[in-house]
PDB file of C-alpha atoms in Angstrom:
ATOM      1  CA  MET A   1     179.198-284.561 100.315  1.00  0.00           C
ATOM      2  CA  ASP A   2     176.056-285.441  98.352  1.00  0.00           C
ATOM      3  CA  ARG A   3     176.341-284.188  94.754  1.00  0.00           C
ATOM      4  CA  LYS A   4     172.865-282.643  94.661  1.00  0.00           C
ATOM      5  CA  ARG A   5     173.449-280.767  97.904  1.00  0.00           C
ATOM      6  CA  ALA A   6     176.836-279.513  96.705  1.00  0.00           C
ATOM      7  CA  THR A   7     175.230-278.285  93.468  1.00  0.00           C
ATOM      8  CA  LEU A   8     172.599-276.372  95.442  1.00  0.00           C
ATOM      9  CA  ILE A   9     175.340-274.774  97.543  1.00  0.00           C
ATOM     10  CA  GLY A  10     177.124-273.759  94.330  1.00  0.00           C
ATOM     11  CA  LEU A  11     173.884-272.224  93.023  1.00  0.00           C
ATOM     12  CA  ALA A  12     173.621-270.281  96.278  1.00  0.00           C
ATOM     13  CA  ALA A  13     177.005-268.727  95.441  1.00  0.00           C
ATOM     14  CA  ILE A  14     175.592-267.441  92.142  1.00  0.00           C
ATOM     15  CA  LEU A  15     172.669-265.903  94.022  1.00  0.00           C
ATOM     16  CA  LEU A  16     175.000-264.285  96.566  1.00  0.00           C
ATOM     17  CA  TRP A  17     177.256-262.817  93.886  1.00  0.00           C
ATOM     18  CA  SER A  18     174.226-261.472  92.020  1.00  0.00           C
ATOM     19  CA  THR A  19     173.571-259.103  94.934  1.00  0.00           C
ATOM     20  CA  MET A  20     177.007-257.497  94.661  1.00  0.00           C
ATOM     21  CA  VAL A  21     176.206-254.705  92.189  1.00  0.00           C
ATOM     22  CA  GLY A  22     173.379-253.250  94.257  1.00  0.00           C
ATOM     23  CA  LEU A  23     175.133-253.702  97.588  1.00  0.00           C
ATOM     24  CA  ILE A  24     178.504-252.289  96.515  1.00  0.00           C
ATOM     25  CA  ARG A  25     176.770-249.213  95.107  1.00  0.00           C
ATOM     26  CA  SER A  26     174.726-248.763  98.310  1.00  0.00           C
ATOM     27  CA  VAL A  27     177.806-248.982 100.527  1.00  0.00           C
ATOM     28  CA  SER A  28     179.808-246.606  98.327  1.00  0.00           C
ATOM     29  CA  GLU A  29     177.087-243.964  98.632  1.00  0.00           C
ATOM     30  CA  GLY A  30     177.661-243.834 102.393  1.00  0.00           C
ATOM     31  CA  LEU A  31     181.363-244.619 102.732  1.00  0.00           C
ATOM     32  CA  GLY A  32     182.699-243.339  99.423  1.00  0.00           C
ATOM     33  CA  PRO A  33     183.836-245.387  96.391  1.00  0.00           C
ATOM     34  CA  VAL A  34     187.284-246.215  97.791  1.00  0.00           C
ATOM     35  CA  GLY A  35     186.499-246.319 101.522  1.00  0.00           C
ATOM     36  CA  GLY A  36     183.377-248.395 100.966  1.00  0.00           C
ATOM     37  CA  ALA A  37     185.223-250.889  98.775  1.00  0.00           C
ATOM     38  CA  ALA A  38     188.067-251.120 101.314  1.00  0.00           C
ATOM     39  CA  MET A  39     185.589-251.917 104.095  1.00  0.00           C
ATOM     40  CA  ILE A  40     183.791-254.519 101.946  1.00  0.00           C
ATOM     41  CA  TYR A  41     186.942-256.421 101.004  1.00  0.00           C
ATOM     42  CA  THR A  42     188.345-256.224 104.517  1.00  0.00           C
ATOM     43  CA  LEU A  43     185.210-257.860 105.897  1.00  0.00           C
ATOM     44  CA  SER A  44     185.101-260.356 103.035  1.00  0.00           C
ATOM     45  CA  GLY A  45     188.754-261.263 103.563  1.00  0.00           C
ATOM     46  CA  LEU A  46     188.136-261.991 107.233  1.00  0.00           C
ATOM     47  CA  LEU A  47     185.157-264.184 106.305  1.00  0.00           C
ATOM     48  CA  CYS A  48     187.264-266.016 103.713  1.00  0.00           C
ATOM     49  CA  LEU A  49     189.827-266.749 106.441  1.00  0.00           C
ATOM     50  CA  VAL A  50     187.055-268.476 108.402  1.00  0.00           C
ATOM     51  CA  THR A  51     185.249-270.229 105.535  1.00  0.00           C
ATOM     52  CA  VAL A  52     188.009-271.015 103.015  1.00  0.00           C
ATOM     53  CA  GLY A  53     191.125-270.652 105.166  1.00  0.00           C
ATOM     54  CA  PHE A  54     194.499-269.145 104.328  1.00  0.00           C
ATOM     55  CA  PRO A  55     196.346-271.060 101.589  1.00  0.00           C
ATOM     56  CA  ASP A  56     199.811-272.554 101.781  1.00  0.00           C
ATOM     57  CA  ILE A  57     201.560-270.116  99.462  1.00  0.00           C
ATOM     58  CA  ARG A  58     204.636-272.343  99.247  1.00  0.00           C
ATOM     59  CA  ARG A  59     202.626-274.751  97.080  1.00  0.00           C
ATOM     60  CA  PHE A  60     201.705-272.053  94.554  1.00  0.00           C
ATOM     61  CA  SER A  61     203.549-271.818  91.280  1.00  0.00           C
ATOM     62  CA  PRO A  62     205.249-268.394  90.971  1.00  0.00           C
ATOM     63  CA  ARG A  63     203.254-267.623  87.820  1.00  0.00           C
ATOM     64  CA  TYR A  64     199.918-268.284  89.543  1.00  0.00           C
ATOM     65  CA  LEU A  65     200.918-266.365  92.662  1.00  0.00           C
ATOM     66  CA  ILE A  66     202.091-263.261  90.811  1.00  0.00           C
ATOM     67  CA  ALA A  67     199.740-263.159  87.826  1.00  0.00           C
ATOM     68  CA  GLY A  68     196.741-264.395  89.812  1.00  0.00           C
ATOM     69  CA  SER A  69     197.127-261.851  92.597  1.00  0.00           C
ATOM     70  CA  VAL A  70     197.747-258.897  90.240  1.00  0.00           C
ATOM     71  CA  LEU A  71     194.818-259.771  87.970  1.00  0.00           C
ATOM     72  CA  PHE A  72     192.390-260.537  90.814  1.00  0.00           C
ATOM     73  CA  VAL A  73     193.198-257.362  92.735  1.00  0.00           C
ATOM     74  CA  SER A  74     193.013-255.269  89.569  1.00  0.00           C
ATOM     75  CA  TYR A  75     189.630-256.719  88.625  1.00  0.00           C
ATOM     76  CA  GLU A  76     188.028-256.285  92.031  1.00  0.00           C
ATOM     77  CA  ILE A  77     189.226-252.689  92.245  1.00  0.00           C
ATOM     78  CA  CYS A  78     187.895-251.981  88.742  1.00  0.00           C
ATOM     79  CA  LEU A  79     184.524-253.523  89.615  1.00  0.00           C
ATOM     80  CA  ALA A  80     184.081-251.766  92.951  1.00  0.00           C
ATOM     81  CA  LEU A  81     185.222-248.341  91.765  1.00  0.00           C
ATOM     82  CA  SER A  82     183.261-248.502  88.505  1.00  0.00           C
ATOM     83  CA  LEU A  83     180.078-248.968  90.540  1.00  0.00           C
ATOM     84  CA  GLY A  84     181.052-246.345  93.103  1.00  0.00           C
ATOM     85  CA  TYR A  85     181.998-243.681  90.547  1.00  0.00           C
ATOM     86  CA  ALA A  86     178.841-244.102  88.421  1.00  0.00           C
ATOM     87  CA  ALA A  87     176.871-240.847  88.230  1.00  0.00           C
ATOM     88  CA  THR A  88     173.516-242.400  89.171  1.00  0.00           C
ATOM     89  CA  ARG A  89     172.123-245.642  90.559  1.00  0.00           C
ATOM     90  CA  ALA A  90     170.672-246.591  87.181  1.00  0.00           C
ATOM     91  CA  GLN A  91     174.051-245.976  85.596  1.00  0.00           C
ATOM     92  CA  ALA A  92     175.693-248.211  88.208  1.00  0.00           C
ATOM     93  CA  ILE A  93     173.435-251.072  87.098  1.00  0.00           C
ATOM     94  CA  GLU A  94     174.376-250.390  83.470  1.00  0.00           C
ATOM     95  CA  VAL A  95     178.047-250.425  84.441  1.00  0.00           C
ATOM     96  CA  GLY A  96     177.479-253.781  86.123  1.00  0.00           C
ATOM     97  CA  MET A  97     176.131-255.111  82.835  1.00  0.00           C
ATOM     98  CA  VAL A  98     179.270-253.978  80.996  1.00  0.00           C
ATOM     99  CA  ASN A  99     181.239-256.048  83.496  1.00  0.00           C
ATOM    100  CA  TYR A 100     179.289-259.143  82.420  1.00  0.00           C
ATOM    101  CA  LEU A 101     181.095-259.246  79.112  1.00  0.00           C
ATOM    102  CA  TRP A 102     183.639-261.389  80.977  1.00  0.00           C
ATOM    103  CA  PRO A 103     181.931-264.812  80.413  1.00  0.00           C
ATOM    104  CA  SER A 104     182.138-264.443  76.629  1.00  0.00           C
ATOM    105  CA  LEU A 105     185.637-262.980  76.822  1.00  0.00           C
ATOM    106  CA  THR A 106     186.779-265.807  79.107  1.00  0.00           C
ATOM    107  CA  ILE A 107     185.845-268.368  76.474  1.00  0.00           C
ATOM    108  CA  VAL A 108     187.571-266.338  73.751  1.00  0.00           C
ATOM    109  CA  PHE A 109     190.710-266.131  75.907  1.00  0.00           C
ATOM    110  CA  ALA A 110     190.582-269.880  76.586  1.00  0.00           C
ATOM    111  CA  ILE A 111     190.450-270.492  72.837  1.00  0.00           C
ATOM    112  CA  LEU A 112     193.310-268.105  72.097  1.00  0.00           C
ATOM    113  CA  PHE A 113     195.661-268.935  74.976  1.00  0.00           C
ATOM    114  CA  ASN A 114     194.697-272.320  76.459  1.00  0.00           C
ATOM    115  CA  GLY A 115     193.979-274.253  73.287  1.00  0.00           C
ATOM    116  CA  GLN A 116     190.256-274.681  74.034  1.00  0.00           C
ATOM    117  CA  LYS A 117     188.500-276.363  71.102  1.00  0.00           C
ATOM    118  CA  SER A 118     185.420-274.592  69.782  1.00  0.00           C
ATOM    119  CA  THR A 119     183.182-274.088  66.778  1.00  0.00           C
ATOM    120  CA  LEU A 120     182.580-270.865  64.867  1.00  0.00           C
ATOM    121  CA  TRP A 121     179.466-270.250  67.001  1.00  0.00           C
ATOM    122  CA  VAL A 122     181.767-268.381  69.377  1.00  0.00           C
ATOM    123  CA  ILE A 123     181.935-265.449  66.923  1.00  0.00           C
ATOM    124  CA  PRO A 124     178.190-264.653  66.827  1.00  0.00           C
ATOM    125  CA  GLY A 125     178.094-265.327  70.578  1.00  0.00           C
ATOM    126  CA  LEU A 126     180.669-262.602  71.260  1.00  0.00           C
ATOM    127  CA  VAL A 127     178.958-260.226  68.812  1.00  0.00           C
ATOM    128  CA  ILE A 128     175.565-260.737  70.499  1.00  0.00           C
ATOM    129  CA  SER A 129     177.093-260.056  73.941  1.00  0.00           C
ATOM    130  CA  LEU A 130     178.706-256.821  72.732  1.00  0.00           C
ATOM    131  CA  LEU A 131     175.477-255.821  70.995  1.00  0.00           C
ATOM    132  CA  GLY A 132     173.564-256.489  74.225  1.00  0.00           C
ATOM    133  CA  VAL A 133     175.857-254.163  76.193  1.00  0.00           C
ATOM    134  CA  CYS A 134     175.423-251.445  73.565  1.00  0.00           C
ATOM    135  CA  TRP A 135     171.652-251.972  73.777  1.00  0.00           C
ATOM    136  CA  VAL A 136     171.805-251.458  77.544  1.00  0.00           C
ATOM    137  CA  LEU A 137     173.906-248.301  77.197  1.00  0.00           C
ATOM    138  CA  GLY A 138     171.416-246.860  74.727  1.00  0.00           C
ATOM    139  CA  GLY A 139     168.866-246.452  77.510  1.00  0.00           C
ATOM    140  CA  GLU A 140     165.241-246.351  76.428  1.00  0.00           C
ATOM    141  CA  GLU A 141     166.363-245.787  72.835  1.00  0.00           C
ATOM    142  CA  GLY A 142     167.986-249.217  72.621  1.00  0.00           C
ATOM    143  CA  LEU A 143     170.727-249.335  69.997  1.00  0.00           C
ATOM    144  CA  HIS A 144     171.106-245.577  69.509  1.00  0.00           C
ATOM    145  CA  LEU A 145     174.649-244.317  68.905  1.00  0.00           C
ATOM    146  CA  GLU A 146     174.103-240.742  70.137  1.00  0.00           C
ATOM    147  CA  GLU A 147     172.489-241.905  73.384  1.00  0.00           C
ATOM    148  CA  ILE A 148     175.258-244.479  73.952  1.00  0.00           C
ATOM    149  CA  THR A 149     177.914-241.777  73.434  1.00  0.00           C
ATOM    150  CA  ARG A 150     176.105-239.337  75.740  1.00  0.00           C
ATOM    151  CA  ASN A 151     175.781-241.991  78.418  1.00  0.00           C
ATOM    152  CA  VAL A 152     179.447-243.034  78.323  1.00  0.00           C
ATOM    153  CA  VAL A 153     180.728-239.430  78.204  1.00  0.00           C
ATOM    154  CA  SER A 154     178.695-238.584  81.318  1.00  0.00           C
ATOM    155  CA  SER A 155     180.811-241.021  83.373  1.00  0.00           C
ATOM    156  CA  PRO A 156     183.809-242.160  81.300  1.00  0.00           C
ATOM    157  CA  LEU A 157     185.942-243.436  84.192  1.00  0.00           C
ATOM    158  CA  SER A 158     183.172-245.686  85.457  1.00  0.00           C
ATOM    159  CA  TYR A 159     182.540-247.308  82.069  1.00  0.00           C
ATOM    160  CA  ALA A 160     186.259-247.579  81.297  1.00  0.00           C
ATOM    161  CA  LEU A 161     186.900-249.400  84.594  1.00  0.00           C
ATOM    162  CA  ALA A 162     184.010-251.804  83.989  1.00  0.00           C
ATOM    163  CA  PHE A 163     185.128-252.541  80.425  1.00  0.00           C
ATOM    164  CA  ALA A 164     188.736-253.065  81.506  1.00  0.00           C
ATOM    165  CA  GLY A 165     187.547-255.255  84.369  1.00  0.00           C
ATOM    166  CA  ALA A 166     185.769-257.614  81.972  1.00  0.00           C
ATOM    167  CA  PHE A 167     189.032-258.244  80.116  1.00  0.00           C
ATOM    168  CA  ILE A 168     191.034-258.533  83.343  1.00  0.00           C
ATOM    169  CA  TRP A 169     188.689-261.143  84.828  1.00  0.00           C
ATOM    170  CA  ALA A 170     188.766-263.144  81.596  1.00  0.00           C
ATOM    171  CA  ALA A 171     192.560-263.094  81.826  1.00  0.00           C
ATOM    172  CA  TYR A 172     192.412-264.132  85.504  1.00  0.00           C
ATOM    173  CA  CYS A 173     190.193-267.116  84.675  1.00  0.00           C
ATOM    174  CA  THR A 174     192.587-268.120  81.898  1.00  0.00           C
ATOM    175  CA  VAL A 175     195.637-267.853  84.166  1.00  0.00           C
ATOM    176  CA  THR A 176     193.923-269.750  86.981  1.00  0.00           C
ATOM    177  CA  SER A 177     192.896-272.551  84.652  1.00  0.00           C
ATOM    178  CA  LYS A 178     196.427-272.871  83.295  1.00  0.00           C
ATOM    179  CA  PHE A 179     198.676-272.338  86.328  1.00  0.00           C
ATOM    180  CA  ALA A 180     196.686-272.877  89.560  1.00  0.00           C
ATOM    181  CA  LYS A 181     197.042-276.695  89.520  1.00  0.00           C
ATOM    182  CA  GLY A 182     194.271-277.156  92.065  1.00  0.00           C
ATOM    183  CA  GLN A 183     195.464-274.427  94.429  1.00  0.00           C
ATOM    184  CA  ASN A 184     193.020-271.784  95.679  1.00  0.00           C
ATOM    185  CA  GLY A 185     194.461-268.379  96.528  1.00  0.00           C
ATOM    186  CA  ILE A 186     191.158-266.574  96.906  1.00  0.00           C
ATOM    187  CA  THR A 187     191.629-265.615 100.588  1.00  0.00           C
ATOM    188  CA  LEU A 188     195.070-264.148  99.892  1.00  0.00           C
ATOM    189  CA  PHE A 189     193.765-262.294  96.845  1.00  0.00           C
ATOM    190  CA  VAL A 190     190.794-260.765  98.678  1.00  0.00           C
ATOM    191  CA  LEU A 191     193.050-259.582 101.527  1.00  0.00           C
ATOM    192  CA  LEU A 192     195.485-258.074  99.006  1.00  0.00           C
ATOM    193  CA  THR A 193     192.557-256.252  97.406  1.00  0.00           C
ATOM    194  CA  ALA A 194     191.571-254.796 100.775  1.00  0.00           C
ATOM    195  CA  LEU A 195     195.170-253.735 101.469  1.00  0.00           C
ATOM    196  CA  SER A 196     195.479-252.049  98.050  1.00  0.00           C
ATOM    197  CA  LEU A 197     192.252-250.124  98.587  1.00  0.00           C
ATOM    198  CA  TRP A 198     193.323-248.950 102.041  1.00  0.00           C
ATOM    199  CA  VAL A 199     196.613-247.707 100.577  1.00  0.00           C
ATOM    200  CA  LYS A 200     194.693-245.776  97.909  1.00  0.00           C
ATOM    201  CA  TYR A 201     192.349-244.406 100.589  1.00  0.00           C
ATOM    202  CA  ALA A 202     195.296-243.205 102.694  1.00  0.00           C
ATOM    203  CA  LEU A 203     197.202-241.630  99.810  1.00  0.00           C
ATOM    204  CA  SER A 204     194.327-239.829  98.059  1.00  0.00           C
ATOM    205  CA  ASP A 205     191.720-237.244  98.978  1.00  0.00           C
ATOM    206  CA  GLN A 206     188.590-239.217  99.867  1.00  0.00           C
ATOM    207  CA  PRO A 207     185.229-238.195 101.374  1.00  0.00           C
ATOM    208  CA  ASP A 208     184.570-239.009 105.019  1.00  0.00           C
ATOM    209  CA  MET A 209     182.930-242.352 105.717  1.00  0.00           C
ATOM    210  CA  VAL A 210     179.464-241.846 107.215  1.00  0.00           C
ATOM    211  CA  PHE A 211     178.295-244.957 109.062  1.00  0.00           C
ATOM    212  CA  THR A 212     174.511-245.109 109.239  1.00  0.00           C
ATOM    213  CA  LEU A 213     172.476-248.175 110.144  1.00  0.00           C
ATOM    214  CA  PRO A 214     171.332-248.874 106.537  1.00  0.00           C
ATOM    215  CA  VAL A 215     174.918-248.541 105.266  1.00  0.00           C
ATOM    216  CA  VAL A 216     176.305-250.839 107.981  1.00  0.00           C
ATOM    217  CA  VAL A 217     173.604-253.443 107.291  1.00  0.00           C
ATOM    218  CA  LYS A 218     174.386-253.417 103.565  1.00  0.00           C
ATOM    219  CA  LEU A 219     178.122-253.497 104.287  1.00  0.00           C
ATOM    220  CA  VAL A 220     177.686-256.661 106.342  1.00  0.00           C
ATOM    221  CA  MET A 221     175.400-258.169 103.682  1.00  0.00           C
ATOM    222  CA  CYS A 222     177.940-257.380 100.954  1.00  0.00           C
ATOM    223  CA  GLY A 223     180.827-258.826 102.951  1.00  0.00           C
ATOM    224  CA  ILE A 224     178.841-261.991 103.599  1.00  0.00           C
ATOM    225  CA  ALA A 225     177.787-262.268  99.945  1.00  0.00           C
ATOM    226  CA  LEU A 226     181.385-262.060  98.771  1.00  0.00           C
ATOM    227  CA  GLY A 227     183.017-264.098 101.543  1.00  0.00           C
ATOM    228  CA  PHE A 228     180.482-266.924 101.723  1.00  0.00           C
ATOM    229  CA  GLY A 229     179.955-266.798  97.954  1.00  0.00           C
ATOM    230  CA  TYR A 230     183.528-267.930  97.303  1.00  0.00           C
ATOM    231  CA  ALA A 231     183.249-270.673  99.937  1.00  0.00           C
ATOM    232  CA  ALA A 232     179.958-271.939  98.467  1.00  0.00           C
ATOM    233  CA  TRP A 233     181.323-271.862  94.932  1.00  0.00           C
ATOM    234  CA  ASN A 234     184.337-273.952  95.933  1.00  0.00           C
ATOM    235  CA  ILE A 235     182.035-276.615  97.367  1.00  0.00           C
ATOM    236  CA  GLY A 236     179.897-276.590  94.228  1.00  0.00           C
ATOM    237  CA  ILE A 237     182.860-276.868  91.868  1.00  0.00           C
ATOM    238  CA  LEU A 238     184.571-279.613  93.880  1.00  0.00           C
ATOM    239  CA  HIS A 239     181.578-281.806  94.690  1.00  0.00           C
ATOM    240  CA  GLY A 240     178.603-280.655  92.593  1.00  0.00           C
ATOM    241  CA  ASN A 241     177.434-280.791  88.982  1.00  0.00           C
ATOM    242  CA  VAL A 242     179.829-278.419  87.233  1.00  0.00           C
ATOM    243  CA  THR A 243     177.852-278.464  83.981  1.00  0.00           C
ATOM    244  CA  VAL A 244     174.696-277.231  85.733  1.00  0.00           C
ATOM    245  CA  LEU A 245     176.629-274.558  87.640  1.00  0.00           C
ATOM    246  CA  ALA A 246     178.315-273.312  84.464  1.00  0.00           C
ATOM    247  CA  ALA A 247     175.037-273.101  82.549  1.00  0.00           C
ATOM    248  CA  VAL A 248     173.162-271.288  85.338  1.00  0.00           C
ATOM    249  CA  SER A 249     176.019-268.862  85.920  1.00  0.00           C
ATOM    250  CA  TYR A 250     175.473-267.402  82.446  1.00  0.00           C
ATOM    251  CA  PHE A 251     172.103-266.057  83.594  1.00  0.00           C
ATOM    252  CA  THR A 252     173.778-264.011  86.336  1.00  0.00           C
ATOM    253  CA  PRO A 253     173.529-260.689  84.398  1.00  0.00           C
ATOM    254  CA  VAL A 254     169.725-260.771  84.457  1.00  0.00           C
ATOM    255  CA  LEU A 255     169.545-261.905  88.081  1.00  0.00           C
ATOM    256  CA  SER A 256     172.134-259.315  89.133  1.00  0.00           C
ATOM    257  CA  ALA A 257     170.259-256.510  87.380  1.00  0.00           C
ATOM    258  CA  ALA A 258     166.947-257.544  88.947  1.00  0.00           C
ATOM    259  CA  LEU A 259     168.402-257.651  92.462  1.00  0.00           C
ATOM    260  CA  ALA A 260     170.303-254.379  91.955  1.00  0.00           C
ATOM    261  CA  ALA A 261     167.116-252.667  90.761  1.00  0.00           C
ATOM    262  CA  ALA A 262     165.347-253.882  93.916  1.00  0.00           C
ATOM    263  CA  VAL A 263     168.160-252.901  96.314  1.00  0.00           C
ATOM    264  CA  LEU A 264     168.670-249.484  94.731  1.00  0.00           C
ATOM    265  CA  SER A 265     164.965-248.808  94.067  1.00  0.00           C
ATOM    266  CA  SER A 266     165.880-248.013  90.471  1.00  0.00           C
ATOM    267  CA  PRO A 267     163.396-249.243  87.832  1.00  0.00           C
ATOM    268  CA  LEU A 268     164.905-250.380  84.533  1.00  0.00           C
ATOM    269  CA  SER A 269     163.556-249.857  81.030  1.00  0.00           C
ATOM    270  CA  PHE A 270     162.299-252.605  78.745  1.00  0.00           C
ATOM    271  CA  SER A 271     165.254-251.998  76.409  1.00  0.00           C
ATOM    272  CA  PHE A 272     167.628-252.631  79.337  1.00  0.00           C
ATOM    273  CA  TRP A 273     166.139-256.081  79.855  1.00  0.00           C
ATOM    274  CA  GLN A 274     166.383-256.758  76.143  1.00  0.00           C
ATOM    275  CA  GLY A 275     170.091-255.948  76.259  1.00  0.00           C
ATOM    276  CA  ALA A 276     170.619-258.010  79.421  1.00  0.00           C
ATOM    277  CA  LEU A 277     169.012-261.051  77.786  1.00  0.00           C
ATOM    278  CA  MET A 278     171.231-260.548  74.739  1.00  0.00           C
ATOM    279  CA  VAL A 279     174.319-260.576  76.977  1.00  0.00           C
ATOM    280  CA  CYS A 280     173.126-263.860  78.515  1.00  0.00           C
ATOM    281  CA  ALA A 281     172.306-265.357  75.111  1.00  0.00           C
ATOM    282  CA  GLY A 282     175.706-264.395  73.713  1.00  0.00           C
ATOM    283  CA  SER A 283     177.491-265.913  76.701  1.00  0.00           C
ATOM    284  CA  LEU A 284     175.505-269.135  76.392  1.00  0.00           C
ATOM    285  CA  LEU A 285     176.277-269.324  72.674  1.00  0.00           C
ATOM    286  CA  CYS A 286     180.004-268.929  73.383  1.00  0.00           C
ATOM    287  CA  TRP A 287     179.729-271.674  76.010  1.00  0.00           C
ATOM    288  CA  TYR A 288     177.841-273.904  73.568  1.00  0.00           C
ATOM    289  CA  ALA A 289     180.599-273.389  70.996  1.00  0.00           C
ATOM    290  CA  THR A 290     183.072-275.135  73.309  1.00  0.00           C
ATOM    291  CA  ARG A 291     180.825-278.136  74.024  1.00  0.00           C
ATOM    292  CA  LYS A 292     181.785-281.402  72.344  1.00  0.00           C
TER     293      LYS A 292
END
């Protein structure tokens, strides 16, 4: 495949994934946090079977199969439920921004566990990312400790899941880089996520799923965004310009917030955008610290 075309396909994956925060929240409002997530990952898993195909598990190393599946499933559940359990739509977008600590954390994990060479620029990069998240959580006040505390206390489970998810995804990226050896278990992992969510739905008291036309449309859009996003990203990574894809991916927090605000009809404050840009800047600085 032509390199430029493959790069464009990879960029399309970033755009698709940027819609996830708004769409997951929209679906969860109609189908419930757990039921909505189960439906999304079921549909996405079926699409991955068509686009990516089911992997030959016999070729997987045991460490990648076990650690990769546990970390991936845990992250996706944390992400979906953190958005679904958020008290308001605006809070769901803030929770999504907390999740975007993972790019900076991934680089830190690569340095600590995979021997990635870097400069000391990674330290201010991580600090700026954390500061950006705090700025977002401060609402219109910006970096205001009382407002941050009030915001987190209003929905502690949601923020805790998002924060944990950032660390889990960083660990997943580290494990994949070290143990995958070119294998791609994404279809298996997405299907395992769907199965785990259905088990939770069956074993816990959940609200009834109300299927309306807007909810079904957004469910299909979300499934497509996730399923085709992974397929497009694989093409971009295998045949496109990886450097361009990596650099652009660090702007995902701003793009994701903009699309979520549009999907959820939830305007965001100027201080939110300041914090989102700080998260992007910190991630880029961490990435720059690993460049030769």
